[in-house]
Coordinates of C-alpha atoms in Angstrom, one line a residue:
X1 CA 0.2 0.1 -0.1
X2 CA 1.4 3.3 -0.9
X3 CA 2.3 5.5 2.0
X4 CA 0.8 8.9 2.6
X5 CA 2.3 11.8 4.8
X6 CA 1.4 11.9 8.6
X7 CA 2.5 14.0 11.5
X8 CA 3.5 11.9 14.6
X9 CA 2.7 12.9 18.5
X10 CA 4.0 11.6 21.5
X11 CA 2.0 8.5 23.0
X12 CA 2.2 5.1 24.0
X13 CA 0.4 2.4 22.3
X14 CA 0.3 -1.6 22.8
X15 CA 1.6 -3.7 20.3
X16 CA 1.6 -7.7 19.7
X17 CA 4.3 -9.5 21.4
X18 CA 4.0 -13.2 19.7
X19 CA 4.8 -14.7 16.7
X20 CA 2.4 -16.0 14.2
X21 CA 2.5 -18.4 11.4
X22 CA 4.0 -16.6 8.1
X23 CA 2.0 -15.9 5.3
X24 CA 3.2 -15.6 1.8
X25 CA 2.6 -12.5 0.3
X26 CA 0.9 -12.1 -3.1
X27 CA 3.2 -12.7 -5.9
X28 CA 5.1 -9.3 -6.8
X29 CA 7.8 -9.8 -9.7
X30 CA 9.8 -7.0 -8.4
X31 CA 10.1 -8.2 -4.8
X32 CA 12.6 -10.8 -3.2
X33 CA 11.4 -14.0 -2.1
X34 CA 10.6 -14.4 1.8
X35 CA 12.2 -17.3 3.7
X36 CA 9.9 -20.2 4.3
X37 CA 11.8 -23.1 4.7
X38 CA 14.2 -23.5 7.7
X39 CA 17.9 -22.8 7.3
X40 CA 18.0 -22.9 3.7
X41 CA 20.9 -21.5 1.4
X42 CA 21.8 -17.9 2.2
X43 CA 19.6 -18.0 5.8
X44 CA 21.7 -16.3 8.4
X45 CA 20.7 -18.1 11.7
X46 CA 22.1 -21.5 12.2
X47 CA 19.7 -24.3 13.7
X48 CA 21.6 -24.1 17.0
X49 CA 21.0 -20.2 17.3
X50 CA 17.3 -20.7 16.1
X51 CA 16.9 -23.3 18.8
X52 CA 18.5 -21.1 21.3
X53 CA 16.1 -18.2 20.5
X54 CA 13.0 -20.4 20.5
X55 CA 14.0 -21.7 23.9
X56 CA 14.4 -18.3 25.2
X57 CA 10.9 -17.1 24.3
X58 CA 8.9 -18.6 27.4
X59 CA 11.7 -17.0 29.5
X60 CA 11.2 -13.8 27.6
X61 CA 7.6 -13.4 28.1
X62 CA 7.7 -14.2 31.9
X63 CA 10.5 -11.6 32.2
X64 CA 8.1 -9.2 30.0
X65 CA 5.2 -9.8 32.7
X66 CA 7.5 -9.5 35.7
X67 CA 8.9 -6.4 34.4
X68 CA 5.4 -4.8 33.4
X69 CA 3.9 -5.8 37.1
X70 CA 6.6 -4.1 38.5
X71 CA 6.6 -0.9 36.7
X72 CA 2.7 -0.9 36.8
X73 CA 2.9 -1.2 40.5
X74 CA 5.7 1.5 40.6
X75 CA 7.5 -0.8 43.0
X76 CA 10.4 1.2 44.4
X77 CA 13.0 -1.7 44.8
X78 CA 13.0 -3.0 41.1
X79 CA 16.2 -2.9 39.6
X80 CA 15.6 -5.0 36.4
X81 CA 15.2 -8.6 35.2
X82 CA 17.4 -10.6 32.9
X83 CA 17.8 -13.9 31.3
X84 CA 20.7 -15.9 33.0
X85 CA 21.6 -19.6 31.7
X86 CA 17.8 -20.6 31.3
X87 CA 16.7 -18.8 34.3
X88 CA 14.8 -15.6 34.6
X89 CA 16.6 -13.4 37.1
X90 CA 14.9 -10.6 39.0
X91 CA 17.1 -7.8 40.5
X92 CA 15.5 -6.4 43.7
X93 CA 16.5 -3.7 46.2
X94 CA 15.4 -4.5 49.7
X95 CA 12.2 -6.9 50.4
X96 CA 10.0 -7.6 47.5
X97 CA 6.5 -6.7 48.2
X98 CA 3.6 -9.2 48.3
X99 CA 2.0 -8.3 45.0
X100 CA 5.2 -8.6 43.1
X101 CA 6.2 -11.5 44.8
X102 CA 2.7 -13.2 43.8
X103 CA 3.7 -12.1 40.2
X104 CA 6.8 -13.9 40.4
X105 CA 5.4 -17.0 42.0
X106 CA 2.8 -17.1 39.1
X107 CA 5.9 -17.2 36.4
X108 CA 8.0 -19.5 38.3
X109 CA 5.4 -22.2 37.9
X110 CA 6.0 -21.8 34.4
X111 CA 9.8 -21.3 34.0
X112 CA 12.8 -20.9 36.5
X113 CA 12.8 -17.5 38.3
X114 CA 15.4 -16.3 40.9
X115 CA 15.5 -13.2 42.8
X116 CA 18.8 -11.6 43.5
X117 CA 19.7 -8.4 45.7
X118 CA 20.5 -5.2 44.2
X119 CA 22.5 -2.1 45.7
X120 CA 20.2 0.5 44.0
X121 CA 16.8 0.3 42.4
X122 CA 16.3 1.3 38.8
X123 CA 14.4 4.7 39.9
X124 CA 17.5 5.5 42.0
X125 CA 20.0 4.9 39.5
X126 CA 17.9 6.7 36.7
X127 CA 17.5 9.8 38.9
X128 CA 21.3 9.9 39.2
X129 CA 21.8 9.3 35.7
X130 CA 19.6 12.0 34.6
X131 CA 20.8 14.7 37.1
X132 CA 24.6 13.8 35.8
X133 CA 23.4 14.4 32.0
X134 CA 21.3 17.3 33.0
X135 CA 24.5 19.0 34.8
X136 CA 26.6 18.1 31.9
X137 CA 24.3 19.8 29.3
X138 CA 24.0 22.8 31.6
X139 CA 27.9 23.3 31.8
X140 CA 28.1 22.6 28.2
X141 CA 30.7 19.9 29.1
X142 CA 30.6 17.1 26.3
X143 CA 33.7 15.0 27.8
X144 CA 30.9 12.6 29.2
X145 CA 29.8 10.7 26.0
X146 CA 27.7 8.2 27.7
X147 CA 26.0 7.6 30.8
X148 CA 24.0 4.1 31.7
X149 CA 23.1 1.8 34.4
X150 CA 22.4 -1.9 34.3
X151 CA 19.4 -4.0 35.2
X152 CA 21.5 -5.7 37.9
X153 CA 21.3 -2.3 40.1
X154 CA 25.1 -2.1 41.1
X155 CA 25.5 1.7 39.8
X156 CA 26.0 3.7 36.6
X157 CA 28.6 3.8 34.4
X158 CA 29.9 7.1 32.5
X159 CA 32.1 7.0 29.5
X160 CA 34.6 9.8 29.8
X161 CA 36.8 11.5 26.9
X162 CA 40.2 12.4 27.7
X163 CA 42.2 12.1 31.1
X164 CA 40.3 14.6 33.3
X165 CA 37.5 13.7 35.6
X166 CA 34.6 15.9 35.4
X167 CA 33.7 17.5 38.7
X168 CA 30.0 16.6 38.3
X169 CA 30.9 12.9 38.8
X170 CA 31.9 13.7 42.4
X171 CA 28.3 14.8 43.2
X172 CA 26.6 11.6 41.8
X173 CA 25.0 9.7 44.8
X174 CA 25.4 6.3 43.6
X175 CA 28.2 4.3 42.8
X176 CA 29.7 5.2 39.5
X177 CA 32.1 3.5 37.3
X178 CA 34.2 5.5 34.9
X179 CA 35.5 4.4 31.3
X180 CA 37.9 6.5 29.3
X181 CA 38.1 6.9 25.5
X182 CA 40.9 9.0 23.9
X183 CA 39.7 12.6 23.7
X184 CA 40.1 12.5 19.8
X185 CA 38.2 9.5 19.2
X186 CA 35.1 11.2 21.3
X187 CA 35.4 14.7 19.9
X188 CA 36.2 14.2 16.1
X189 CA 33.4 11.8 15.7
X190 CA 33.7 10.9 12.0
X191 CA 36.9 9.4 10.3
X192 CA 38.3 10.9 7.3
X193 CA 36.5 8.9 4.2
X194 CA 38.9 8.4 1.3
X195 CA 37.3 7.5 -2.1
X196 CA 38.6 5.2 -4.9
X197 CA 41.2 6.8 -7.1
X198 CA 40.8 7.3 -10.9
X199 CA 37.7 7.3 -13.4
X200 CA 35.5 5.0 -10.9
X201 CA 35.6 7.6 -8.2
X202 CA 32.1 7.8 -6.5
X203 CA 30.6 5.8 -9.5
X204 CA 27.5 4.0 -9.0
X205 CA 26.6 2.0 -12.1
X206 CA 23.5 -0.1 -12.6
X207 CA 24.6 -3.5 -14.2
X208 CA 23.1 -4.5 -17.4
X209 CA 22.2 -8.1 -16.6
X210 CA 20.0 -7.3 -13.2
X211 CA 20.4 -10.9 -11.9
X212 CA 24.1 -11.3 -12.1
X213 CA 26.8 -10.9 -9.4
X214 CA 29.5 -9.3 -11.2
X215 CA 33.1 -9.3 -9.6
X216 CA 34.7 -6.5 -11.3
X217 CA 37.3 -5.2 -9.2
X218 CA 36.2 -1.2 -9.0
X219 CA 32.7 -1.0 -10.6
X220 CA 30.1 -0.2 -7.9
X221 CA 26.9 -2.6 -8.8
X222 CA 26.5 -6.0 -10.0
X223 CA 24.1 -6.9 -7.4
X224 CA 20.8 -8.7 -8.1
X225 CA 17.8 -6.6 -8.6
X226 CA 16.0 -6.6 -6.3
X227 CA 18.2 -7.0 -3.1
X228 CA 19.5 -4.9 -0.2
X229 CA 21.4 -2.9 -2.8
X230 CA 18.4 -2.2 -5.2
X231 CA 15.4 -2.6 -3.0
X232 CA 11.9 -3.9 -3.9
X233 CA 8.8 -1.8 -4.1
X234 CA 7.1 -1.8 -1.9
X235 CA 10.2 -1.5 0.5
X236 CA 11.6 -4.2 2.9
X237 CA 13.5 -3.5 6.0
X238 CA 17.3 -3.9 6.2
X239 CA 18.0 -2.3 2.8
X240 CA 20.8 -0.2 2.0
X241 CA 20.2 3.6 1.8
X242 CA 22.2 6.6 1.4
X243 CA 21.8 10.2 2.7
X244 CA 21.9 12.4 -0.5
X245 CA 22.0 15.7 1.7
X246 CA 24.6 14.5 4.1
X247 CA 27.7 16.8 4.6
X248 CA 30.1 14.1 5.0
X249 CA 30.6 10.5 4.8
X250 CA 30.7 7.7 7.4
X251 CA 33.1 5.0 5.7
X252 CA 29.7 3.1 4.9
X253 CA 30.7 0.9 2.4
X254 CA 34.0 -0.6 0.8
X255 CA 35.2 -1.9 -2.5
X256 CA 38.5 -3.5 -4.0
X257 CA 41.0 -1.5 -6.3
X258 CA 41.5 -3.2 -9.4
X259 CA 45.3 -4.3 -9.8
X260 CA 46.3 -3.9 -6.4
X261 CA 43.6 -5.7 -4.4
X262 CA 43.5 -2.8 -2.0
X263 CA 40.4 -2.5 -0.1
X264 CA 39.2 1.1 0.2
X265 CA 36.1 3.2 0.7
X266 CA 33.7 3.7 -2.3
X267 CA 32.8 7.2 -1.7
X268 CA 32.6 10.1 1.1
X269 CA 28.7 9.6 1.3
X270 CA 26.8 8.7 4.4
X271 CA 25.5 4.9 4.4
X272 CA 22.9 3.4 6.4
X273 CA 20.3 0.6 6.7
X274 CA 16.6 1.4 6.2
X275 CA 15.2 -0.2 9.4
X276 CA 11.9 -1.7 9.7
X277 CA 8.4 -1.1 8.3
X278 CA 5.6 0.3 10.4
X279 CA 2.2 1.9 10.5
X280 CA 1.8 5.6 11.2
X281 CA -0.6 7.3 13.7
X282 CA -3.0 4.1 14.2
X283 CA -3.7 4.0 10.5
X284 CA -2.6 2.0 7.5
X285 CA -0.1 4.6 6.4
X286 CA 3.2 3.1 6.1
X287 CA 6.8 4.4 7.2
X288 CA 10.3 3.0 7.8
X289 CA 11.8 3.5 11.4
X290 CA 15.1 4.3 10.9
X291 CA 18.4 5.8 12.9
X292 CA 18.1 9.7 13.3
X293 CA 21.7 9.9 12.9
X294 CA 21.3 8.8 9.3
X295 CA 18.9 11.7 8.6
X296 CA 15.5 13.1 9.2
X297 CA 12.3 12.4 7.2
X298 CA 12.8 15.6 5.3
X299 CA 16.2 14.2 3.9
X300 CA 16.4 12.6 0.4
X301 CA 17.7 8.8 0.3
X302 CA 19.0 6.7 -2.5
X303 CA 20.1 3.3 -3.1
X304 CA 23.7 2.5 -4.3
X305 CA 22.0 2.7 -8.0
X306 CA 21.2 6.4 -7.2
X307 CA 17.4 5.8 -7.3
X308 CA 15.6 7.9 -4.7
X309 CA 13.7 5.8 -2.5
X310 CA 11.7 8.0 -0.1
X311 CA 9.5 10.9 -0.1
X312 CA 11.0 13.8 1.8
X313 CA 8.7 15.4 4.1
X314 CA 8.5 18.0 6.5
X315 CA 5.1 16.5 8.2
X316 CA 6.8 14.1 10.5
X317 CA 7.7 15.5 13.9
X318 CA 10.9 13.7 15.0
X319 CA 11.8 13.7 19.0
X320 CA 15.4 14.7 18.8
X321 CA 16.4 12.6 21.9
X322 CA 14.9 9.4 20.6
X323 CA 17.7 8.5 18.3
X324 CA 14.8 7.5 15.9
X325 CA 13.5 9.0 12.8
X326 CA 10.8 8.0 10.1
X327 CA 11.0 7.9 6.2
X328 CA 8.1 7.6 3.9
X329 CA 9.3 4.9 1.2
X330 CA 8.2 5.3 -2.2
X331 CA 5.7 2.9 -2.9
X332 CA 5.0 1.8 0.5
X333 CA 6.4 -1.2 2.4
X334 CA 6.0 -4.9 3.0
X335 CA 6.3 -6.5 6.4
X336 CA 9.5 -8.0 5.5
X337 CA 13.3 -7.8 6.7
X338 CA 16.0 -8.9 4.4
X339 CA 18.3 -11.9 5.5
X340 CA 21.6 -13.3 4.5
X341 CA 24.6 -11.4 3.0
X342 CA 24.7 -7.8 1.8
X343 CA 23.3 -9.0 -1.7
X344 CA 20.4 -11.1 -0.4
X345 CA 17.3 -11.6 -2.1
X346 CA 15.5 -13.4 0.5
X347 CA 14.1 -12.3 3.8
X348 CA 11.9 -12.6 6.8
X349 CA 8.3 -12.1 7.3
X350 CA 7.6 -10.0 10.3
X351 CA 5.1 -11.2 12.8
X352 CA 5.2 -8.4 15.4
X353 CA 7.3 -6.7 17.8
X354 CA 8.3 -6.9 21.9
X355 CA 10.6 -5.0 24.2
X356 CA 14.3 -6.2 24.5
X357 CA 15.4 -8.1 27.7
X358 CA 18.9 -8.4 29.1
X359 CA 20.6 -11.8 27.8
X360 CA 18.3 -12.4 25.1
X361 CA 19.9 -13.5 21.9
X362 CA 19.0 -11.5 18.6
X363 CA 19.8 -11.1 15.0
X364 CA 21.0 -7.9 13.5
X365 CA 19.9 -7.2 9.7
X366 CA 22.6 -4.9 8.6
X367 CA 22.8 -3.8 4.9
X368 CA 26.7 -3.6 4.8
X369 CA 27.8 -6.7 6.1
X370 CA 24.6 -8.7 6.2
X371 CA 22.6 -10.6 8.8
X372 CA 24.4 -11.4 12.0
X373 CA 23.3 -13.8 14.6
X374 CA 25.6 -13.9 17.3
X375 CA 24.6 -10.9 19.4
X376 CA 23.1 -10.5 22.8
X377 CA 21.1 -7.8 24.5
X378 CA 23.2 -6.2 27.4
X379 CA 22.6 -5.4 30.9
X380 CA 21.8 -1.8 30.0
X381 CA 18.3 -1.9 28.8
X382 CA 16.6 1.3 27.7
X383 CA 19.0 3.0 30.4
X384 CA 21.7 4.5 27.9
X385 CA 22.2 8.2 27.0
X386 CA 24.9 8.9 24.6
X387 CA 26.4 11.9 22.2
X388 CA 25.9 10.3 18.6
X389 CA 27.7 11.9 15.6
X390 CA 25.0 12.5 12.9
X391 CA 25.0 12.8 9.0
X392 CA 25.6 16.6 9.3
X393 CA 28.8 16.5 11.2
X394 CA 27.1 17.4 14.6
X395 CA 26.0 15.0 17.4
X396 CA 22.8 14.4 19.0
X397 CA 22.1 13.5 22.7
X398 CA 20.2 10.2 22.2
X399 CA 18.4 8.7 25.4
X400 CA 16.8 5.2 26.4
X401 CA 19.0 3.1 24.3
X402 CA 20.0 -0.7 25.1
X403 CA 23.7 -1.9 24.9
X404 CA 24.0 -4.8 22.6
X405 CA 27.0 -7.3 22.7
X406 CA 28.2 -8.9 19.5
X407 CA 30.5 -12.1 19.7
X408 CA 31.1 -15.2 17.9
X409 CA 30.3 -18.9 19.0
X410 CA 32.1 -21.9 17.7
X411 CA 29.7 -23.5 14.9
X412 CA 29.5 -24.7 11.7
X413 CA 29.3 -21.3 9.9
X414 CA 31.7 -18.9 11.2
X415 CA 33.9 -20.4 13.9
X416 CA 36.2 -17.3 14.2
X417 CA 35.8 -15.5 11.0
X418 CA 33.2 -14.9 8.4
X419 CA 33.0 -13.7 4.9
X420 CA 31.0 -10.6 3.6
X421 CA 30.5 -8.8 0.3
X422 CA 32.1 -5.7 -0.6
X423 CA 30.3 -3.1 -3.0
X424 CA 31.9 -4.7 -6.1
X425 CA 30.9 -8.2 -5.0
X426 CA 34.4 -9.6 -3.8
X427 CA 34.5 -11.2 -0.3
X428 CA 36.1 -9.8 2.9
X429 CA 36.5 -11.4 6.4
X430 CA 35.8 -10.1 9.9
X431 CA 36.7 -11.0 13.4
X432 CA 40.1 -10.1 14.2
X433 CA 39.1 -7.6 16.7
X434 CA 42.4 -6.0 17.1
X435 CA 41.5 -2.8 15.4
X436 CA 38.6 -1.4 13.1
X437 CA 40.0 -3.1 9.7
X438 CA 42.7 -5.9 9.1
X439 CA 45.7 -5.7 6.8
X440 CA 43.5 -5.9 3.8
X441 CA 41.5 -2.8 4.9
X442 CA 38.4 -5.3 5.5
X443 CA 36.2 -4.9 8.5
X444 CA 37.6 -6.5 11.8
X445 CA 34.3 -5.8 13.5
X446 CA 31.2 -7.6 13.3
X447 CA 28.9 -4.9 12.1
X448 CA 30.0 -1.9 10.0
X449 CA 29.0 1.7 9.9
X450 CA 26.6 1.2 7.0
X451 CA 24.7 -1.2 9.2
X452 CA 23.4 1.6 11.5
X453 CA 19.7 1.6 11.3
X454 CA 19.6 -2.2 11.1
X455 CA 16.6 -4.1 12.4
X456 CA 17.3 -6.2 15.5
X457 CA 15.2 -9.4 15.8
X458 CA 14.4 -12.6 17.2
X459 CA 13.3 -16.1 15.4
X460 CA 10.8 -17.3 18.3
X461 CA 10.0 -20.8 16.7
X462 CA 11.4 -23.6 15.0
X463 CA 8.8 -24.4 12.4
X464 CA 9.3 -24.2 8.8
X465 CA 7.1 -21.0 8.5
X466 CA 7.3 -18.5 11.1
X467 CA 7.5 -14.6 11.5
X468 CA 10.5 -12.8 13.3
X469 CA 9.9 -10.5 16.3
X470 CA 11.5 -7.0 15.9
X471 CA 13.1 -5.8 19.0
X472 CA 14.6 -2.6 17.8
X473 CA 17.0 -1.0 15.5
X474 CA 20.8 -0.2 15.9
X475 CA 21.6 3.3 16.2
X476 CA 25.3 3.5 17.5
X477 CA 28.6 1.9 17.5
X478 CA 31.0 1.7 20.3
X479 CA 32.1 5.1 21.6
X480 CA 35.6 5.3 20.5
X481 CA 39.1 3.5 20.1
X482 CA 39.3 2.8 23.6
X483 CA 35.8 1.0 23.6
X484 CA 35.1 -2.6 23.1
X485 CA 34.5 -2.9 19.2
X486 CA 32.0 -5.5 20.1
X487 CA 29.8 -3.3 21.7
X488 CA 26.6 -1.2 20.0
X489 CA 23.4 0.4 21.2
X490 CA 19.9 -0.1 19.9
X491 CA 16.6 1.7 20.6
X492 CA 14.1 -0.9 21.7
X493 CA 10.5 -1.0 20.1
X494 CA 9.1 0.0 23.9
X495 CA 10.9 3.3 23.5
X496 CA 10.0 3.7 20.0
X497 CA 6.4 3.2 20.6
X498 CA 6.7 5.4 23.7
X499 CA 7.7 8.3 21.6
X500 CA 5.8 8.0 18.3
X501 CA 2.2 6.6 17.5
X502 CA 3.5 3.6 15.4
X503 CA 2.3 -0.1 15.4
X504 CA 4.1 -3.1 13.6
X505 CA 3.4 -3.7 10.0
X506 CA 3.0 -7.3 10.0
X507 CA 1.5 -10.1 7.6
X508 CA -2.0 -9.7 9.7
X509 CA -2.5 -6.0 9.0
X510 CA -0.6 -5.4 5.7
X511 CA -2.9 -4.2 2.9
X512 CA -2.8 -5.6 -0.5

């Protein structure tokens, strides 16, 4: 269904939380093929990963109900809840009140539940973190680049640029852990973005044979049509988009130089991932949720071929602190996200969404490096505030982010390294973690800068047909060279729907 323009307002709306049987969309010659068979070629999640996600789903539902009960009751001692090796663990300061103990007992009849003591409640930590960020804002002190606190209730963590300790940290009333990053890494934001030398510079050529995967050395293109690099109409989530109005690049895509084999950046443009589809304002009007750092709804986005993929509009109001924006895709959207590598023509159907839970296994559907299913929701769920560089060279203060840890399990697909495709179709590998790139110039981290905006999701069932559950979108990479390159940040769908009137676009409500 074609999208129309609509303004958003601040409100909270309920949303489905469980998967439903997948539905094949009507045949559309221009569209990719949705994934309907388990672990087929090009499918990112392994049988072990999928089984783990399915096993976690009852724990997740129990954790969400306990968290909702504590938040509804405004219970002052609640610190958080997490999945810990097959157990739902509730962190609480002081004595658990009778009504919450009853809710915990009800869930413990279904799944294992444990209660552990917390030093501070979530309310105390939120108040301390908010006060710290407020003081830093008033002082125009940007040396604290992020603040957050975990569900364990142990205190707050402040990431500080440079060697000096801001005086405001001494006034914090709870335990504070200081993590330092080099001042240059935090203050400069983006790195310099070189381009391909010679006649191929900044060139995006559509291939003559739309079904081929060419391996030409410097020509950009050769991807299948449609695919992440040349999205379907109606649009899918997880596609490659480029902000045509950006004032600088973000090192979002690479290619190989002919003759030398050197891996270099394709251009100095701002590359991102398209996010996931929603319906606006409780209507059938369709949009894509994306990372605000990639650009707002009034910006023009193109695909790598140069085709405009959205309808720029000033009619969608954006909360500058949310980290989230909306775009209106040309031709509307479909309830699917891409799967597989950056060249994929397959995808997952979307069944709904639910809030993130600490310790939960998730996949990331990034346009640059493809889908990655070795990621876990960290302990800072919806509690991170950070300064994030945007496409105009500035930085926004983004609140309510969730930490995401990427890692590698020994398994049948990527024991220590994995292959992904460059812009010209040639392969690269990752997972050295010594620096951002390896000796060839290939990414040595799981997710690239062009993956920002990627949907995070779970596969909550092991059947041959199932929809995936969206958990949120990727909005931020690690804070600097001194930070763990496995650490990223997302904004959960609970925070998104608390800011915008949106509902999930699924097979159940999609319009023909």
